[in-house]
């Protein structure tokens, strides 16, 4: 789960990176510098901060420019992502320490009118909470003492949403159901859904506060279908920013595409003038609950684990040599004439140049949901990947993995969803307004 197109990779452990396309004077790509426009809550949450600005210029998922030392914990609450912008938050922002994924189905009798009212409520709540403010009504005070803590809230629509709202003719072709894969052991009760919400924050209470507010705002318009909780390493937990590790102990996310790449927008976002028009600036999220069979994995020697992945466990460098970012030499052989990077190594199979250029932006969370009766951990990855078209991103890579990935013996896909995530809301708009009122 180490390379660019991997279903199951994590991004860099870095200070919170800003939303990519903000039109405000908020600082680099959408974050408000510490001390600018402080709400009362934000001021309380950042008292004693050292003045380091989270999301320094150049910050991005997987490759964030950052201070040379660890980020002081007292500064974590001051990170702020912007709700309004060309793209929704939670796509190009750096991984947060805590995440919640939740899906809803529209309630019986609810249609387009009720869906529009719900998205209007959710958008208003998201804007307030991401600014470190209380919910407009019925706030629980859970996050009273905290700053925004890089909170992001992202909304998407599932395949069934368009049937329920009588908008079938506006459903994107890219939202057609994913094909079946041999590694799938999917629980339908924990898959798909009419509406999907992704919540991330660098503080667990801030994230829970947002989850509770979103659930309460659903009211009678939508009912909960499933909910999953995830986590990542906290920013500042390492001596210097680095690519994160997954629960297998692997450095994971080395080749994630970067916003600075010339083809980044083309790969990740639907362009202006694309189809359908209401998805301009949006993206498609594939969500998979991937269980890691950790007991089996941990029985392997370190050398065997490295051959499964194709990279060194210590520093993420390819087995062909160099550092983490050194291009992998797929033709290099050892003294016996054997390939140094095995033919079924995960990092070899998932490379874009081995998949017709297929690429996706991965932004996952790890999860641990306890142990079964035999003491086996229910743990793994809440895999989330973003692409302009799943048929050119996730699908070809997963099909290739199905045909002979060495890692497949140690993972199991247990839930799945595909969601159309529209572009960001302009000031005065709510997410999805161009679809629901167009």
Coordinates of C-alpha atoms in Angstrom, one line a residue:
X1 CA 0.0 0.0 0.0
X2 CA 2.9 2.3 -0.7
X3 CA 2.7 3.9 -4.1
X4 CA 0.8 6.4 -6.1
X5 CA -2.3 4.5 -7.2
X6 CA -2.6 2.2 -4.2
X7 CA -6.0 1.4 -2.8
X8 CA -4.8 1.8 0.7
X9 CA -2.2 4.4 1.1
X10 CA -1.8 7.3 3.5
X11 CA -0.4 10.7 3.1
X12 CA 2.3 12.8 4.7
X13 CA 2.3 13.5 8.4
X14 CA 2.5 17.2 8.1
X15 CA 0.9 20.4 9.4
X16 CA -2.6 21.0 8.2
X17 CA -2.5 22.1 4.6
X18 CA -5.0 24.6 3.3
X19 CA -7.9 24.3 1.0
X20 CA -6.6 24.4 -2.5
X21 CA -8.7 27.0 -4.2
X22 CA -9.8 29.8 -1.9
X23 CA -10.5 33.2 -3.2
X24 CA -10.2 34.9 0.1
X25 CA -7.2 36.8 1.6
X26 CA -6.7 33.9 4.0
X27 CA -3.1 33.1 3.3
X28 CA -1.6 30.2 1.3
X29 CA -4.4 28.3 -0.5
X30 CA -7.2 29.0 1.9
X31 CA -5.9 28.7 5.4
X32 CA -6.3 31.7 7.7
X33 CA -3.0 32.6 9.4
X34 CA -3.0 32.3 13.1
X35 CA -4.3 35.5 14.6
X36 CA -6.4 36.6 11.6
X37 CA -10.1 37.0 12.1
X38 CA -10.2 35.2 15.4
X39 CA -13.6 34.2 16.8
X40 CA -13.9 34.0 20.6
X41 CA -13.7 30.2 20.4
X42 CA -10.7 30.3 18.1
X43 CA -9.0 32.8 20.4
X44 CA -9.6 30.4 23.4
X45 CA -8.4 27.5 21.4
X46 CA -5.1 29.1 20.4
X47 CA -4.1 30.9 23.6
X48 CA -0.5 30.3 24.2
X49 CA 0.3 29.4 20.6
X50 CA 3.8 30.1 19.5
X51 CA 2.8 31.9 16.3
X52 CA 3.7 29.0 13.9
X53 CA 1.2 29.1 11.0
X54 CA -0.2 25.7 10.1
X55 CA -0.4 25.0 6.4
X56 CA 2.7 27.0 5.4
X57 CA 3.0 27.9 1.7
X58 CA 3.5 24.9 -0.4
X59 CA 1.5 22.6 1.9
X60 CA -0.4 19.8 0.1
X61 CA -1.6 16.3 0.6
X62 CA 1.5 14.0 0.6
X63 CA 4.1 16.8 0.1
X64 CA 3.8 19.6 2.6
X65 CA 6.4 22.3 3.2
X66 CA 6.8 22.5 6.9
X67 CA 8.9 23.9 9.8
X68 CA 12.1 22.0 10.4
X69 CA 11.0 20.9 13.9
X70 CA 7.8 19.3 15.2
X71 CA 4.7 21.5 15.4
X72 CA 4.0 22.7 19.0
X73 CA 0.8 21.1 20.1
X74 CA -0.6 24.4 21.4
X75 CA -0.8 25.6 17.7
X76 CA -2.9 22.7 16.5
X77 CA -6.2 24.4 17.3
X78 CA -5.5 27.4 15.1
X79 CA -5.4 25.6 11.8
X80 CA -8.4 26.6 9.7
X81 CA -9.7 25.4 6.4
X82 CA -12.1 27.5 4.3
X83 CA -15.6 26.2 3.6
X84 CA -16.1 28.3 0.4
X85 CA -13.9 27.8 -2.6
X86 CA -13.6 26.3 -6.1
X87 CA -13.4 22.8 -4.5
X88 CA -14.9 21.4 -1.3
X89 CA -12.6 21.2 1.7
X90 CA -11.2 17.8 2.7
X91 CA -9.8 16.8 -0.7
X92 CA -6.4 18.5 -0.9
X93 CA -6.0 19.3 2.8
X94 CA -3.4 17.4 4.7
X95 CA -4.5 14.3 6.6
X96 CA -6.1 15.1 9.9
X97 CA -5.6 13.1 13.1
X98 CA -9.3 12.1 13.4
X99 CA -11.9 11.3 10.9
X100 CA -15.6 10.2 10.6
X101 CA -17.3 8.9 7.5
X102 CA -21.0 8.7 7.6
X103 CA -23.7 7.9 5.0
X104 CA -27.4 8.7 5.1
X105 CA -30.4 7.6 3.1
X106 CA -33.2 10.1 2.4
X107 CA -36.2 9.4 4.6
X108 CA -39.4 7.9 3.1
X109 CA -41.3 10.7 1.4
X110 CA -38.3 13.0 1.3
X111 CA -37.4 14.3 -2.2
X112 CA -35.7 17.1 -4.0
X113 CA -37.2 19.9 -1.8
X114 CA -36.3 18.2 1.4
X115 CA -32.8 17.4 0.1
X116 CA -32.2 21.0 -0.8
X117 CA -33.3 22.2 2.6
X118 CA -31.0 19.6 4.2
X119 CA -27.9 20.6 2.2
X120 CA -28.6 24.2 3.0
X121 CA -28.7 23.4 6.7
X122 CA -25.6 21.2 6.5
X123 CA -23.6 23.8 4.6
X124 CA -24.5 26.6 7.1
X125 CA -23.4 24.3 9.9
X126 CA -20.2 23.3 8.2
X127 CA -19.2 26.9 7.5
X128 CA -19.7 27.9 11.2
X129 CA -18.0 24.9 12.7
X130 CA -15.0 25.1 10.3
X131 CA -14.6 28.7 11.5
X132 CA -14.5 27.6 15.1
X133 CA -17.9 28.9 15.9
X134 CA -20.8 27.2 17.6
X135 CA -23.7 25.6 15.7
X136 CA -26.5 28.0 15.0
X137 CA -28.9 26.2 17.4
X138 CA -28.6 23.4 19.9
X139 CA -24.9 23.4 20.1
X140 CA -23.6 20.7 22.5
X141 CA -20.6 22.7 23.7
X142 CA -18.3 19.7 23.1
X143 CA -15.9 21.9 21.2
X144 CA -16.3 25.1 23.3
X145 CA -12.7 25.4 24.3
X146 CA -11.1 24.4 21.0
X147 CA -10.2 26.3 17.9
X148 CA -11.1 25.1 14.4
X149 CA -8.4 22.4 14.5
X150 CA -8.3 22.1 10.7
X151 CA -11.9 20.8 10.6
X152 CA -13.2 20.0 7.2
X153 CA -16.6 18.7 6.3
X154 CA -17.3 17.3 2.8
X155 CA -20.5 16.3 1.1
X156 CA -21.3 13.8 -1.7
X157 CA -24.2 12.1 -3.5
X158 CA -24.6 8.4 -4.0
X159 CA -26.3 6.7 -7.0
X160 CA -29.6 6.3 -5.2
X161 CA -29.8 10.0 -4.4
X162 CA -30.8 10.8 -8.0
X163 CA -33.7 8.4 -7.9
X164 CA -35.0 9.7 -4.7
X165 CA -34.9 13.3 -5.9
X166 CA -36.2 12.6 -9.4
X167 CA -33.0 13.8 -10.9
X168 CA -32.0 10.7 -12.8
X169 CA -31.3 12.6 -16.0
X170 CA -28.6 14.6 -14.1
X171 CA -26.9 11.6 -12.6
X172 CA -23.3 11.4 -13.9
X173 CA -22.2 8.4 -16.0
X174 CA -19.1 8.3 -13.8
X175 CA -21.4 7.4 -10.9
X176 CA -22.3 4.0 -12.4
X177 CA -21.8 1.2 -9.8
X178 CA -18.3 -0.1 -9.4
X179 CA -17.6 -3.6 -10.9
X180 CA -17.2 -6.6 -8.7
X181 CA -13.7 -7.5 -7.6
X182 CA -12.4 -10.9 -6.4
X183 CA -11.1 -9.5 -3.1
X184 CA -14.5 -8.1 -2.2
X185 CA -16.3 -9.4 0.8
X186 CA -18.7 -6.4 1.0
X187 CA -21.3 -5.8 3.7
X188 CA -24.2 -4.1 1.9
X189 CA -25.4 -2.5 5.1
X190 CA -22.1 -0.6 5.4
X191 CA -21.8 0.3 1.7
X192 CA -23.1 3.1 -0.6
X193 CA -25.9 5.5 0.6
X194 CA -27.8 8.5 -0.8
X195 CA -25.7 11.0 0.9
X196 CA -22.1 10.8 2.2
X197 CA -20.3 13.1 4.7
X198 CA -16.6 13.1 5.4
X199 CA -15.4 14.9 8.6
X200 CA -11.8 15.4 9.5
X201 CA -10.1 17.4 12.3
X202 CA -6.8 17.5 14.3
X203 CA -8.8 17.2 17.5
X204 CA -11.1 14.2 18.4
X205 CA -13.6 16.3 20.2
X206 CA -13.9 18.9 17.4
X207 CA -14.5 16.0 14.9
X208 CA -17.1 14.4 17.1
X209 CA -18.8 17.8 17.7
X210 CA -19.1 18.1 13.9
X211 CA -20.4 14.6 13.5
X212 CA -23.1 15.2 16.1
X213 CA -24.1 18.5 14.6
X214 CA -24.5 16.9 11.1
X215 CA -26.5 14.1 12.5
X216 CA -28.9 16.4 14.4
X217 CA -29.3 18.6 11.3
X218 CA -30.5 15.6 9.3
X219 CA -33.7 15.7 11.3
X220 CA -36.5 13.9 9.7
X221 CA -35.1 14.3 6.2
X222 CA -32.5 11.6 6.3
X223 CA -31.7 8.5 8.4
X224 CA -28.3 7.2 9.2
X225 CA -27.2 4.3 7.0
X226 CA -23.6 3.6 8.3
X227 CA -20.8 5.4 10.1
X228 CA -17.1 4.7 10.5
X229 CA -14.4 6.2 12.6
X230 CA -10.7 6.7 11.6
X231 CA -7.4 8.2 12.7
X232 CA -4.0 9.2 11.5
X233 CA -0.8 10.3 13.3
X234 CA -1.2 13.7 14.8
X235 CA 0.7 16.6 13.2
X236 CA 3.8 17.2 15.2
X237 CA 4.1 13.7 16.5
X238 CA 7.3 13.1 14.6
X239 CA 10.6 15.0 14.8
X240 CA 10.0 16.3 11.2
X241 CA 7.2 16.0 8.7
X242 CA 7.3 12.7 6.9
X243 CA 5.1 10.3 4.9
X244 CA 2.8 8.5 7.3
X245 CA 2.8 4.8 8.2
X246 CA -0.2 2.5 8.0
X247 CA -1.2 -0.2 10.5
X248 CA 1.2 -2.7 8.7
X249 CA 4.0 -0.4 9.7
X250 CA 4.8 0.6 6.1
X251 CA 5.6 4.1 5.0
X252 CA 2.5 4.7 2.8
X253 CA 1.7 7.3 0.2
X254 CA 5.1 8.1 -1.3
X255 CA 3.8 8.6 -4.8
X256 CA 0.6 10.4 -4.1
X257 CA 0.0 13.0 -6.8
X258 CA 0.8 16.6 -5.7
X259 CA -1.2 19.7 -6.5
X260 CA 2.0 21.2 -8.0
X261 CA 1.9 18.5 -10.7
X262 CA 0.9 20.0 -14.1
X263 CA -1.8 17.3 -14.6
X264 CA -3.1 17.2 -11.0
X265 CA -6.4 19.1 -11.7
X266 CA -7.0 17.0 -14.8
X267 CA -6.6 13.8 -12.8
X268 CA -8.5 14.8 -9.7
X269 CA -11.2 17.4 -10.6
X270 CA -14.0 17.6 -13.1
X271 CA -13.1 20.6 -15.4
X272 CA -15.3 23.6 -16.2
X273 CA -17.4 22.6 -19.2
X274 CA -17.2 18.9 -18.2
X275 CA -20.2 16.6 -17.8
X276 CA -22.4 17.1 -16.1
X277 CA -22.1 20.9 -15.7
X278 CA -23.0 20.9 -12.0
X279 CA -20.0 18.8 -11.2
X280 CA -17.5 21.4 -12.4
X281 CA -14.7 21.7 -9.7
X282 CA -16.0 18.5 -8.1
X283 CA -14.5 15.0 -7.8
X284 CA -15.5 11.4 -7.4
X285 CA -14.7 9.7 -4.1
X286 CA -14.3 5.9 -3.9
X287 CA -14.6 4.8 -0.2
X288 CA -13.5 1.3 0.8
X289 CA -13.2 -0.3 4.3
X290 CA -10.2 -2.5 3.8
X291 CA -9.5 -4.9 6.7
X292 CA -5.8 -5.7 7.2
X293 CA -5.2 -9.3 8.3
X294 CA -2.6 -8.2 10.8
X295 CA -2.0 -11.5 12.6
X296 CA -1.0 -13.1 9.2
X297 CA 1.0 -10.1 8.2
X298 CA 3.0 -9.9 11.4
X299 CA 4.1 -13.5 11.1
X300 CA 6.1 -12.6 8.0
X301 CA 9.8 -11.6 8.5
X302 CA 10.7 -8.0 7.7
X303 CA 12.4 -9.2 4.5
X304 CA 9.2 -11.0 3.4
X305 CA 7.1 -8.0 4.1
X306 CA 9.4 -5.8 2.0
X307 CA 9.1 -8.2 -0.9
X308 CA 5.3 -8.1 -0.7
X309 CA 5.4 -4.3 -0.9
X310 CA 8.5 -3.7 -3.0
X311 CA 9.9 -1.1 -0.6
X312 CA 12.1 -1.0 2.5
X313 CA 10.1 -0.9 5.7
X314 CA 12.6 1.4 7.4
X315 CA 12.4 4.4 5.1
X316 CA 10.1 3.5 2.2
X317 CA 12.9 3.4 -0.4
X318 CA 12.4 1.0 -3.3
X319 CA 14.2 -2.3 -3.1
X320 CA 16.1 -1.3 -6.2
X321 CA 17.9 1.3 -4.1
X322 CA 18.1 5.0 -3.3
X323 CA 15.8 7.0 -1.0
X324 CA 12.0 7.1 -0.6
X325 CA 11.5 9.3 -3.7
X326 CA 14.1 7.6 -5.9
X327 CA 12.3 6.2 -9.0
X328 CA 11.9 2.4 -8.8
X329 CA 14.1 0.4 -11.2
X330 CA 11.7 -2.3 -12.3
X331 CA 14.4 -4.1 -14.4
X332 CA 17.1 -4.4 -11.8
X333 CA 18.2 -8.0 -10.9
X334 CA 20.2 -9.5 -8.1
X335 CA 23.3 -11.8 -8.3
X336 CA 21.0 -14.8 -9.1
X337 CA 19.3 -12.9 -11.9
X338 CA 16.0 -12.5 -10.0
X339 CA 14.1 -9.2 -10.1
X340 CA 15.0 -7.1 -7.1
X341 CA 11.4 -5.8 -7.0
X342 CA 9.3 -9.0 -7.3
X343 CA 6.9 -9.2 -10.2
X344 CA 3.9 -9.3 -7.9
X345 CA 5.1 -6.6 -5.5
X346 CA 2.3 -4.2 -4.6
X347 CA 4.4 -1.1 -5.5
X348 CA 5.2 -2.4 -8.9
X349 CA 1.7 -3.3 -9.8
X350 CA 0.2 0.0 -8.7
X351 CA 2.5 2.3 -10.6
X352 CA 0.7 4.6 -13.1
X353 CA 3.1 3.5 -15.8
X354 CA 2.0 -0.1 -15.2
X355 CA -1.7 0.9 -15.5
X356 CA -2.0 3.1 -18.5
X357 CA -1.4 6.2 -16.5
X358 CA -4.3 5.6 -14.0
X359 CA -3.9 7.8 -11.0
X360 CA -5.9 8.9 -8.0
X361 CA -5.4 11.1 -4.9
X362 CA -5.6 9.0 -1.8
X363 CA -6.6 10.6 1.5
X364 CA -7.5 7.7 3.9
X365 CA -7.8 7.1 7.7
X366 CA -6.7 4.0 9.6
X367 CA -9.3 2.4 11.8
X368 CA -9.5 -0.1 14.7
X369 CA -12.9 -1.4 15.7
X370 CA -11.8 -3.8 18.5
X371 CA -11.1 -7.5 18.5
X372 CA -13.3 -10.5 17.6
X373 CA -14.0 -13.4 20.0
X374 CA -10.6 -15.0 19.0
X375 CA -8.7 -11.8 19.7
X376 CA -8.2 -11.0 16.0
X377 CA -8.0 -7.2 15.5
X378 CA -10.7 -5.6 13.3
X379 CA -8.3 -3.0 11.9
X380 CA -7.2 -1.6 8.6
X381 CA -7.8 1.3 6.4
X382 CA -10.8 3.6 5.5
X383 CA -9.5 4.1 2.0
X384 CA -10.7 7.3 0.3
X385 CA -9.5 8.2 -3.2
X386 CA -10.3 11.1 -5.4
X387 CA -10.4 11.3 -9.2
X388 CA -12.1 13.1 -12.1
X389 CA -13.4 9.7 -13.3
X390 CA -13.3 6.4 -11.3
X391 CA -13.2 4.4 -14.6
X392 CA -9.8 6.0 -15.3
X393 CA -8.6 6.1 -11.7
X394 CA -9.6 3.4 -9.1
X395 CA -11.2 0.8 -11.4
X396 CA -8.2 -0.1 -13.7
X397 CA -5.8 -0.2 -10.7
X398 CA -8.1 -2.4 -8.6
X399 CA -8.6 -4.8 -11.6
X400 CA -4.8 -5.1 -11.9
X401 CA -4.5 -5.8 -8.2
X402 CA -7.1 -8.5 -8.6
X403 CA -4.9 -10.3 -11.0
X404 CA -1.9 -11.0 -8.8
X405 CA -1.0 -8.5 -6.1
X406 CA 1.1 -10.2 -3.3
X407 CA -0.6 -8.0 -0.8
X408 CA -4.1 -9.3 -1.6
X409 CA -3.5 -12.3 0.8
X410 CA -3.3 -9.8 3.7
X411 CA -6.3 -7.5 3.1
X412 CA -10.0 -7.9 2.6
X413 CA -12.4 -5.2 1.2
X414 CA -15.4 -5.3 3.5
X415 CA -17.4 -2.2 2.5
X416 CA -17.6 0.1 -0.6
X417 CA -19.1 3.3 -1.8
X418 CA -18.9 5.7 -4.8
X419 CA -20.0 9.3 -4.4
X420 CA -20.2 12.4 -6.6
X421 CA -18.7 15.3 -4.7
X422 CA -19.7 18.5 -6.3
X423 CA -17.5 21.6 -6.5
X424 CA -17.2 24.0 -3.6
X425 CA -20.0 26.4 -2.7
X426 CA -19.5 30.1 -3.5
X427 CA -20.3 32.6 -0.8
X428 CA -24.0 32.6 -0.3
X429 CA -24.5 29.2 -1.8
X430 CA -24.9 25.7 -0.3
X431 CA -23.2 22.6 -1.6
X432 CA -25.1 21.0 -4.4
X433 CA -27.2 24.0 -5.1
X434 CA -26.4 23.9 -8.8
X435 CA -27.8 20.4 -9.0
X436 CA -30.8 20.8 -6.8
X437 CA -31.9 24.2 -8.1
X438 CA -30.5 24.1 -11.6

